[in-house]
Amino acid sequence: MEKLIYSIIKGTENPAQLISVLNGLRGISGAKLEVVSCERIAAVVCSVQKNAVVTDRSGTLEYAGLVDNLSKEFTLLPVRFGSVMESNDEIRKMLQKNYKEIEKNLLKVEGRVEFGLKVFCDPEKLQARFNAKGEAEIKTVDNTVKGQNNSVFKDYVNKKLIEYRIEESLLSYVNSVIQEITECCAGLEAISKYKKMPSPTNIIDALFLIDKEMTDQLIRLVKDLQTRYPDLNFILTGPWPPYNFVDITIS
Amino acid sequence: MNENVIDRSRDITILEVLDRVLNKGVILTGDIVISVADVDLIYLGVKLMLSSVETMEKLKSGKH
């Protein structure tokens, strides 16, 4: 049997609490949970048949559900799904070897939760808005190249110029929305990450790590942002365990 | 708010869960092995593998 690792948690001063919480929870397919401790940290694991983590979407969601439940009781670092080690001894050695890094990460996420904010747009509407602006600028370009009789050349340059202007305007718009989000969230003392335009409809993908107590304030701020940008759709998800703010790769 | 919006939010949440569980968190490098029908498949990208697992299970059970 191998060991599937769910999370690395900060050890508790009350081991009885840990045991009682784990007794009330089950791993994937009802597996019994075990704890592998190393000083002030511990891994929550369960036994799996050697080389056989069989799963589907529901198994993965079950895994996420357990990590979520654990995060309500303990400060933890979620472990990527499917991480298996040979034995509890191997896990203990891994914890020992990476102790400082794990402790540093646990300290960073203690008392905090992760939120995801996705901002969606109607790309056609947005493009039409910037297209009008681009075309207006092309007229100026047309005037400057009046002497040119080569209309194919002119059409090509104008087309490329419009595309460039639209892209430029879109990026500048996205930057202005990000700036506004950042300013709104300044009081939250959040650690944040932004991804610009991951897809044509999803113009911003933001992540926040905030104190649990700041949750209501963040929700209010996002509602406020939604009112200010009626053409955009703000979707806030969370609270999540701190998946995106863990920075450890263990070999 | 209409049903489409609610459905979309639900889909986004599931995608968010899967993205986090499969791609984020503490990464233990090395082989992650997922087995289907007693055949070991070396992990390449769990996301891809998951869809393959689901497809294979459907094929096995005759649900196409």
mmCIF file of C-alpha atoms in Angstrom:
data_model
loop_
_atom_site.group_PDB
_atom_site.id
_atom_site.type_symbol
_atom_site.label_atom_id
_atom_site.label_comp_id
_atom_site.label_asym_id
_atom_site.label_seq_id
_atom_site.Cartn_x
_atom_site.Cartn_y
_atom_site.Cartn_z
ATOM 1 C CA MET A 1 0.000 0.000 0.000
ATOM 2 C CA GLU A 2 1.136 3.548 -0.761
ATOM 3 C CA LYS A 3 0.126 6.778 0.919
ATOM 4 C CA LEU A 4 -1.901 9.494 -0.757
ATOM 5 C CA ILE A 5 -1.178 12.911 0.762
ATOM 6 C CA TYR A 6 -4.022 15.420 1.111
ATOM 7 C CA SER A 7 -2.487 18.297 2.997
ATOM 8 C CA ILE A 8 0.328 19.391 5.237
ATOM 9 C CA ILE A 9 -1.047 20.989 8.365
ATOM 10 C CA LYS A 10 0.342 23.052 11.196
ATOM 11 C CA GLY A 11 0.501 20.804 14.237
ATOM 12 C CA THR A 12 -1.921 21.530 17.002
ATOM 13 C CA GLU A 13 -1.145 21.915 20.691
ATOM 14 C CA ASN A 14 -4.169 19.720 21.236
ATOM 15 C CA PRO A 15 -3.594 16.384 19.449
ATOM 16 C CA ALA A 16 -6.950 15.110 20.733
ATOM 17 C CA GLN A 17 -8.675 17.809 18.657
ATOM 18 C CA LEU A 18 -6.799 16.631 15.562
ATOM 19 C CA ILE A 19 -7.783 13.011 16.157
ATOM 20 C CA SER A 20 -11.417 13.911 16.798
ATOM 21 C CA VAL A 21 -11.613 16.035 13.606
ATOM 22 C CA LEU A 22 -10.009 13.310 11.506
ATOM 23 C CA ASN A 23 -12.298 10.651 12.961
ATOM 24 C CA GLY A 24 -15.229 12.591 11.604
ATOM 25 C CA LEU A 25 -13.778 12.782 8.089
ATOM 26 C CA ARG A 26 -13.059 10.240 5.379
ATOM 27 C CA GLY A 27 -10.693 10.228 2.411
ATOM 28 C CA ILE A 28 -11.529 9.316 -1.183
ATOM 29 C CA SER A 29 -13.969 6.389 -1.360
ATOM 30 C CA GLY A 30 -14.344 6.386 2.420
ATOM 31 C CA ALA A 31 -10.648 5.738 3.158
ATOM 32 C CA LYS A 32 -9.547 6.135 6.779
ATOM 33 C CA LEU A 33 -7.324 9.142 7.385
ATOM 34 C CA GLU A 34 -3.965 8.983 9.128
ATOM 35 C CA VAL A 35 -1.569 11.621 10.423
ATOM 36 C CA VAL A 36 2.194 11.586 9.896
ATOM 37 C CA SER A 37 3.782 14.070 12.319
ATOM 38 C CA CYS A 38 7.167 15.731 12.330
ATOM 39 C CA GLU A 39 7.752 18.222 15.156
ATOM 40 C CA ARG A 40 5.184 21.023 14.664
ATOM 41 C CA ILE A 41 3.907 19.972 11.254
ATOM 42 C CA ALA A 42 1.966 16.929 10.020
ATOM 43 C CA ALA A 43 0.701 15.366 6.805
ATOM 44 C CA VAL A 44 -2.856 14.060 6.472
ATOM 45 C CA VAL A 45 -2.759 10.891 4.387
ATOM 46 C CA CYS A 46 -4.643 7.709 3.574
ATOM 47 C CA SER A 47 -3.590 4.309 2.240
ATOM 48 C CA VAL A 48 -4.071 3.540 -1.432
ATOM 49 C CA GLN A 49 -3.319 0.406 -3.380
ATOM 50 C CA LYS A 50 0.162 0.456 -4.882
ATOM 51 C CA ASN A 51 0.322 2.353 -8.186
ATOM 52 C CA ALA A 52 -3.420 2.642 -8.380
ATOM 53 C CA VAL A 53 -4.970 6.010 -7.805
ATOM 54 C CA VAL A 54 -8.095 5.410 -9.815
ATOM 55 C CA THR A 55 -10.185 8.469 -10.137
ATOM 56 C CA ASP A 56 -12.694 10.478 -12.073
ATOM 57 C CA ARG A 57 -14.141 13.953 -11.693
ATOM 58 C CA SER A 58 -16.159 13.054 -8.584
ATOM 59 C CA GLY A 59 -13.068 11.562 -6.874
ATOM 60 C CA THR A 60 -11.220 14.795 -7.486
ATOM 61 C CA LEU A 61 -14.092 16.834 -6.068
ATOM 62 C CA GLU A 62 -14.168 14.518 -3.030
ATOM 63 C CA TYR A 63 -10.462 15.216 -2.539
ATOM 64 C CA ALA A 64 -11.104 18.974 -2.770
ATOM 65 C CA GLY A 65 -13.973 18.660 -0.282
ATOM 66 C CA LEU A 66 -11.746 16.994 2.291
ATOM 67 C CA VAL A 67 -9.001 19.611 1.909
ATOM 68 C CA ASP A 68 -11.679 22.280 2.288
ATOM 69 C CA ASN A 69 -13.029 20.683 5.488
ATOM 70 C CA LEU A 70 -9.540 20.366 6.935
ATOM 71 C CA SER A 71 -8.840 24.024 6.145
ATOM 72 C CA LYS A 72 -11.770 25.049 8.349
ATOM 73 C CA GLU A 73 -10.051 23.467 11.354
ATOM 74 C CA PHE A 74 -6.330 23.830 10.652
ATOM 75 C CA THR A 75 -3.774 26.052 8.961
ATOM 76 C CA LEU A 76 -2.750 23.970 5.977
ATOM 77 C CA LEU A 77 -0.927 23.712 2.692
ATOM 78 C CA PRO A 78 -2.984 21.743 0.145
ATOM 79 C CA VAL A 79 -1.012 19.085 -1.716
ATOM 80 C CA ARG A 80 -1.641 18.619 -5.437
ATOM 81 C CA PHE A 81 -4.041 15.777 -6.124
ATOM 82 C CA GLY A 82 -2.430 12.428 -6.942
ATOM 83 C CA SER A 83 0.688 12.883 -4.800
ATOM 84 C CA VAL A 84 1.653 9.488 -3.405
ATOM 85 C CA MET A 85 4.646 8.275 -1.403
ATOM 86 C CA GLU A 86 5.858 4.815 -0.544
ATOM 87 C CA SER A 87 5.235 4.853 3.215
ATOM 88 C CA ASN A 88 4.654 6.990 6.296
ATOM 89 C CA ASP A 89 8.408 6.836 6.941
ATOM 90 C CA GLU A 90 9.109 8.372 3.536
ATOM 91 C CA ILE A 91 6.572 11.111 4.235
ATOM 92 C CA ARG A 92 8.170 11.839 7.612
ATOM 93 C CA LYS A 93 11.589 12.131 5.919
ATOM 94 C CA MET A 94 10.091 14.469 3.303
ATOM 95 C CA LEU A 95 8.587 16.659 6.048
ATOM 96 C CA GLN A 96 11.897 16.713 7.896
ATOM 97 C CA LYS A 97 13.908 17.595 4.784
ATOM 98 C CA ASN A 98 11.584 20.453 3.788
ATOM 99 C CA TYR A 99 10.670 21.551 7.284
ATOM 100 C CA LYS A 100 11.827 25.197 7.059
ATOM 101 C CA GLU A 101 10.178 25.838 3.721
ATOM 102 C CA ILE A 102 6.910 24.229 4.840
ATOM 103 C CA GLU A 103 6.880 26.195 8.092
ATOM 104 C CA LYS A 104 7.562 29.445 6.191
ATOM 105 C CA ASN A 105 4.599 28.770 3.868
ATOM 106 C CA LEU A 106 2.331 27.808 6.776
ATOM 107 C CA LEU A 107 3.198 31.079 8.480
ATOM 108 C CA LYS A 108 2.332 33.013 5.306
ATOM 109 C CA VAL A 109 -1.152 31.488 5.024
ATOM 110 C CA GLU A 110 -2.041 31.279 8.725
ATOM 111 C CA GLY A 111 -5.456 32.801 9.436
ATOM 112 C CA ARG A 112 -5.895 33.654 5.766
ATOM 113 C CA VAL A 113 -8.088 32.444 2.932
ATOM 114 C CA GLU A 114 -7.863 32.594 -0.834
ATOM 115 C CA PHE A 115 -10.414 34.216 -3.145
ATOM 116 C CA GLY A 116 -10.555 34.146 -6.918
ATOM 117 C CA LEU A 117 -11.995 37.021 -8.912
ATOM 118 C CA LYS A 118 -12.759 36.542 -12.580
ATOM 119 C CA VAL A 119 -13.837 39.502 -14.690
ATOM 120 C CA PHE A 120 -15.767 38.694 -17.852
ATOM 121 C CA CYS A 121 -16.782 40.914 -20.744
ATOM 122 C CA ASP A 122 -18.801 40.695 -23.913
ATOM 123 C CA PRO A 123 -15.841 40.790 -26.354
ATOM 124 C CA GLU A 124 -17.973 41.941 -29.297
ATOM 125 C CA LYS A 125 -19.358 44.918 -27.373
ATOM 126 C CA LEU A 126 -15.956 45.864 -26.057
ATOM 127 C CA GLN A 127 -14.300 45.494 -29.473
ATOM 128 C CA ALA A 128 -17.010 47.577 -31.138
ATOM 129 C CA ARG A 129 -16.310 50.326 -28.615
ATOM 130 C CA PHE A 130 -12.578 50.280 -29.285
ATOM 131 C CA ASN A 131 -13.092 49.748 -33.019
ATOM 132 C CA ALA A 132 -14.920 53.063 -33.285
ATOM 133 C CA LYS A 133 -12.018 54.739 -31.538
ATOM 134 C CA GLY A 134 -9.510 52.971 -33.817
ATOM 135 C CA GLU A 135 -11.348 53.992 -36.974
ATOM 136 C CA ALA A 136 -11.421 57.586 -35.846
ATOM 137 C CA GLU A 137 -7.643 57.510 -35.538
ATOM 138 C CA ILE A 138 -7.259 55.856 -38.953
ATOM 139 C CA LYS A 139 -8.883 58.888 -40.570
ATOM 140 C CA THR A 140 -5.970 60.951 -39.339
ATOM 141 C CA VAL A 141 -3.541 58.422 -40.774
ATOM 142 C CA ASP A 142 -5.421 58.527 -44.094
ATOM 143 C CA ASN A 143 -4.880 62.260 -44.279
ATOM 144 C CA THR A 144 -1.172 61.969 -43.644
ATOM 145 C CA VAL A 145 -0.714 59.480 -46.486
ATOM 146 C CA LYS A 146 -2.888 61.335 -48.978
ATOM 147 C CA GLY A 147 -0.096 61.372 -51.512
ATOM 148 C CA GLN A 148 -0.091 57.527 -51.588
ATOM 149 C CA ASN A 149 -2.078 56.085 -54.457
ATOM 150 C CA ASN A 150 -1.451 52.477 -53.511
ATOM 151 C CA SER A 151 -4.824 51.570 -51.967
ATOM 152 C CA VAL A 152 -3.838 47.905 -51.238
ATOM 153 C CA PHE A 153 -0.941 49.142 -49.187
ATOM 154 C CA LYS A 154 -3.152 51.704 -47.457
ATOM 155 C CA ASP A 155 -5.898 49.149 -46.704
ATOM 156 C CA TYR A 156 -3.375 46.715 -45.261
ATOM 157 C CA VAL A 157 -1.738 49.329 -43.059
ATOM 158 C CA ASN A 158 -5.119 50.621 -41.892
ATOM 159 C CA LYS A 159 -6.364 47.117 -41.058
ATOM 160 C CA LYS A 160 -3.241 46.368 -39.043
ATOM 161 C CA LEU A 161 -3.423 49.740 -37.382
ATOM 162 C CA ILE A 162 -7.050 49.175 -36.312
ATOM 163 C CA GLU A 163 -6.124 45.751 -34.875
ATOM 164 C CA TYR A 164 -3.200 47.271 -33.045
ATOM 165 C CA ARG A 165 -5.305 50.128 -31.690
ATOM 166 C CA ILE A 166 -8.027 47.743 -30.480
ATOM 167 C CA GLU A 167 -5.476 45.566 -28.705
ATOM 168 C CA GLU A 168 -3.775 48.601 -27.215
ATOM 169 C CA SER A 169 -7.095 50.078 -26.044
ATOM 170 C CA LEU A 170 -8.197 46.751 -24.567
ATOM 171 C CA LEU A 171 -4.951 46.339 -22.640
ATOM 172 C CA SER A 172 -5.119 49.888 -21.385
ATOM 173 C CA TYR A 173 -8.730 49.316 -20.308
ATOM 174 C CA VAL A 174 -7.795 46.077 -18.498
ATOM 175 C CA ASN A 175 -4.927 47.885 -16.755
ATOM 176 C CA SER A 176 -7.285 50.631 -15.596
ATOM 177 C CA VAL A 177 -9.745 48.053 -14.166
ATOM 178 C CA ILE A 178 -6.871 46.244 -12.390
ATOM 179 C CA GLN A 179 -5.695 49.548 -10.958
ATOM 180 C CA GLU A 180 -9.167 50.266 -9.644
ATOM 181 C CA ILE A 181 -9.437 46.776 -8.106
ATOM 182 C CA THR A 182 -6.011 47.255 -6.486
ATOM 183 C CA GLU A 183 -6.983 50.644 -5.071
ATOM 184 C CA CYS A 184 -10.303 49.292 -3.766
ATOM 185 C CA CYS A 185 -8.559 46.363 -2.071
ATOM 186 C CA ALA A 186 -5.736 48.422 -0.555
ATOM 187 C CA GLY A 187 -7.338 48.338 2.897
ATOM 188 C CA LEU A 188 -7.542 44.539 2.886
ATOM 189 C CA GLU A 189 -3.764 44.087 3.082
ATOM 190 C CA ALA A 190 -4.150 41.297 0.574
ATOM 191 C CA ILE A 191 -1.447 39.419 -1.255
ATOM 192 C CA SER A 192 -2.703 39.508 -4.839
ATOM 193 C CA LYS A 193 -1.903 38.083 -8.251
ATOM 194 C CA TYR A 194 -3.325 39.180 -11.591
ATOM 195 C CA LYS A 195 -3.435 37.519 -14.972
ATOM 196 C CA LYS A 196 -4.447 39.759 -17.881
ATOM 197 C CA MET A 197 -6.732 38.499 -20.648
ATOM 198 C CA PRO A 198 -6.419 34.713 -20.170
ATOM 199 C CA SER A 199 -9.205 34.341 -22.753
ATOM 200 C CA PRO A 200 -11.212 36.668 -25.050
ATOM 201 C CA THR A 201 -14.141 36.747 -22.600
ATOM 202 C CA ASN A 202 -12.188 36.532 -19.344
ATOM 203 C CA ILE A 203 -10.219 39.772 -19.237
ATOM 204 C CA ILE A 204 -8.907 39.515 -15.667
ATOM 205 C CA ASP A 205 -8.117 36.537 -13.469
ATOM 206 C CA ALA A 206 -7.222 37.758 -9.991
ATOM 207 C CA LEU A 207 -6.311 35.938 -6.789
ATOM 208 C CA PHE A 208 -6.299 37.308 -3.270
ATOM 209 C CA LEU A 209 -4.981 35.969 -0.009
ATOM 210 C CA ILE A 210 -6.725 37.840 2.800
ATOM 211 C CA ASP A 211 -7.375 37.553 6.518
ATOM 212 C CA LYS A 212 -10.522 35.511 7.172
ATOM 213 C CA GLU A 213 -12.048 38.506 8.947
ATOM 214 C CA MET A 214 -11.787 40.583 5.745
ATOM 215 C CA THR A 215 -14.122 38.275 3.801
ATOM 216 C CA ASP A 216 -17.264 40.425 4.116
ATOM 217 C CA GLN A 217 -15.316 43.536 3.208
ATOM 218 C CA LEU A 218 -13.989 41.897 0.021
ATOM 219 C CA ILE A 219 -17.507 40.798 -0.970
ATOM 220 C CA ARG A 220 -18.752 44.371 -0.466
ATOM 221 C CA LEU A 221 -15.899 45.775 -2.551
ATOM 222 C CA VAL A 222 -16.604 43.405 -5.433
ATOM 223 C CA LYS A 223 -20.319 44.314 -5.338
ATOM 224 C CA ASP A 224 -19.293 47.942 -5.498
ATOM 225 C CA LEU A 225 -16.984 47.279 -8.470
ATOM 226 C CA GLN A 226 -19.812 45.468 -10.252
ATOM 227 C CA THR A 227 -22.002 48.556 -9.883
ATOM 228 C CA ARG A 228 -19.257 50.753 -11.288
ATOM 229 C CA TYR A 229 -18.713 48.481 -14.313
ATOM 230 C CA PRO A 230 -22.179 47.338 -15.436
ATOM 231 C CA ASP A 231 -20.812 46.080 -18.786
ATOM 232 C CA LEU A 232 -18.470 43.660 -17.034
ATOM 233 C CA ASN A 233 -19.311 40.581 -15.018
ATOM 234 C CA PHE A 234 -17.404 40.101 -11.754
ATOM 235 C CA ILE A 235 -17.412 36.568 -10.357
ATOM 236 C CA LEU A 236 -15.895 36.076 -6.920
ATOM 237 C CA THR A 237 -15.232 32.529 -5.704
ATOM 238 C CA GLY A 238 -14.043 31.386 -2.295
ATOM 239 C CA PRO A 239 -13.073 31.131 0.436
ATOM 240 C CA TRP A 240 -10.585 28.531 -0.793
ATOM 241 C CA PRO A 241 -7.712 26.836 0.991
ATOM 242 C CA PRO A 242 -4.565 28.685 -0.123
ATOM 243 C CA TYR A 243 -3.821 26.599 -3.250
ATOM 244 C CA ASN A 244 -2.368 29.476 -5.255
ATOM 245 C CA PHE A 245 -0.194 30.907 -2.515
ATOM 246 C CA VAL A 246 1.835 27.819 -1.740
ATOM 247 C CA ASP A 247 5.296 27.964 -3.145
ATOM 248 C CA ILE A 248 6.939 24.588 -2.616
ATOM 249 C CA THR A 249 8.113 21.977 -5.073
ATOM 250 C CA ILE A 250 9.454 18.862 -3.415
ATOM 251 C CA SER A 251 11.506 16.375 -5.354
ATOM 252 C CA MET B 1 -30.282 36.694 -13.107
ATOM 253 C CA ASN B 2 -31.396 33.859 -15.346
ATOM 254 C CA GLU B 3 -30.665 30.123 -15.283
ATOM 255 C CA ASN B 4 -27.790 30.515 -17.739
ATOM 256 C CA VAL B 5 -25.965 32.804 -15.373
ATOM 257 C CA ILE B 6 -26.465 30.381 -12.485
ATOM 258 C CA ASP B 7 -25.300 27.439 -14.613
ATOM 259 C CA ARG B 8 -22.274 29.382 -15.742
ATOM 260 C CA SER B 9 -21.377 30.247 -12.143
ATOM 261 C CA ARG B 10 -21.683 26.591 -11.164
ATOM 262 C CA ASP B 11 -19.469 25.516 -14.086
ATOM 263 C CA ILE B 12 -16.915 28.152 -13.213
ATOM 264 C CA THR B 13 -16.817 26.951 -9.614
ATOM 265 C CA ILE B 14 -16.225 23.328 -10.673
ATOM 266 C CA LEU B 15 -13.508 24.421 -13.076
ATOM 267 C CA GLU B 16 -11.954 26.518 -10.317
ATOM 268 C CA VAL B 17 -11.963 23.502 -7.977
ATOM 269 C CA LEU B 18 -10.391 21.215 -10.574
ATOM 270 C CA ASP B 19 -7.808 23.780 -11.578
ATOM 271 C CA ARG B 20 -6.713 24.226 -7.987
ATOM 272 C CA VAL B 21 -6.719 20.558 -6.982
ATOM 273 C CA LEU B 22 -4.930 19.360 -10.128
ATOM 274 C CA ASN B 23 -2.461 22.147 -10.752
ATOM 275 C CA LYS B 24 -1.801 24.011 -7.527
ATOM 276 C CA GLY B 25 -0.677 23.426 -3.960
ATOM 277 C CA VAL B 26 2.461 21.678 -2.730
ATOM 278 C CA ILE B 27 3.976 19.889 -5.700
ATOM 279 C CA LEU B 28 5.693 16.586 -5.100
ATOM 280 C CA THR B 29 7.631 15.928 -8.255
ATOM 281 C CA GLY B 30 8.092 12.424 -9.519
ATOM 282 C CA ASP B 31 5.726 9.924 -11.006
ATOM 283 C CA ILE B 32 2.065 10.177 -10.275
ATOM 284 C CA VAL B 33 0.429 7.046 -11.534
ATOM 285 C CA ILE B 34 -3.244 6.778 -12.317
ATOM 286 C CA SER B 35 -4.477 3.370 -13.261
ATOM 287 C CA VAL B 36 -7.480 2.480 -15.355
ATOM 288 C CA ALA B 37 -8.562 -1.111 -15.925
ATOM 289 C CA ASP B 38 -5.308 -2.446 -14.409
ATOM 290 C CA VAL B 39 -3.166 -0.577 -16.912
ATOM 291 C CA ASP B 40 -0.756 1.871 -15.332
ATOM 292 C CA LEU B 41 -0.624 5.192 -17.062
ATOM 293 C CA ILE B 42 2.231 7.510 -16.241
ATOM 294 C CA TYR B 43 1.051 10.946 -15.314
ATOM 295 C CA LEU B 44 1.548 13.534 -18.042
ATOM 296 C CA GLY B 45 -1.112 16.062 -17.255
ATOM 297 C CA VAL B 46 -3.776 15.114 -14.766
ATOM 298 C CA LYS B 47 -6.328 17.322 -16.488
ATOM 299 C CA LEU B 48 -5.929 15.408 -19.747
ATOM 300 C CA MET B 49 -5.776 12.149 -17.885
ATOM 301 C CA LEU B 50 -9.021 12.862 -16.089
ATOM 302 C CA SER B 51 -10.913 13.322 -19.300
ATOM 303 C CA SER B 52 -9.319 10.133 -20.615
ATOM 304 C CA VAL B 53 -10.321 8.256 -17.477
ATOM 305 C CA GLU B 54 -13.900 9.445 -17.822
ATOM 306 C CA THR B 55 -13.989 8.557 -21.504
ATOM 307 C CA MET B 56 -12.538 5.111 -20.822
ATOM 308 C CA GLU B 57 -15.013 4.484 -18.036
ATOM 309 C CA LYS B 58 -17.870 5.452 -20.326
ATOM 310 C CA LEU B 59 -16.515 3.141 -23.012
ATOM 311 C CA LYS B 60 -16.145 0.329 -20.456
ATOM 312 C CA SER B 61 -19.718 0.713 -19.257
ATOM 313 C CA GLY B 62 -21.058 1.093 -22.785
ATOM 314 C CA LYS B 63 -22.331 4.654 -22.193
ATOM 315 C CA HIS B 64 -21.283 6.695 -25.238
#
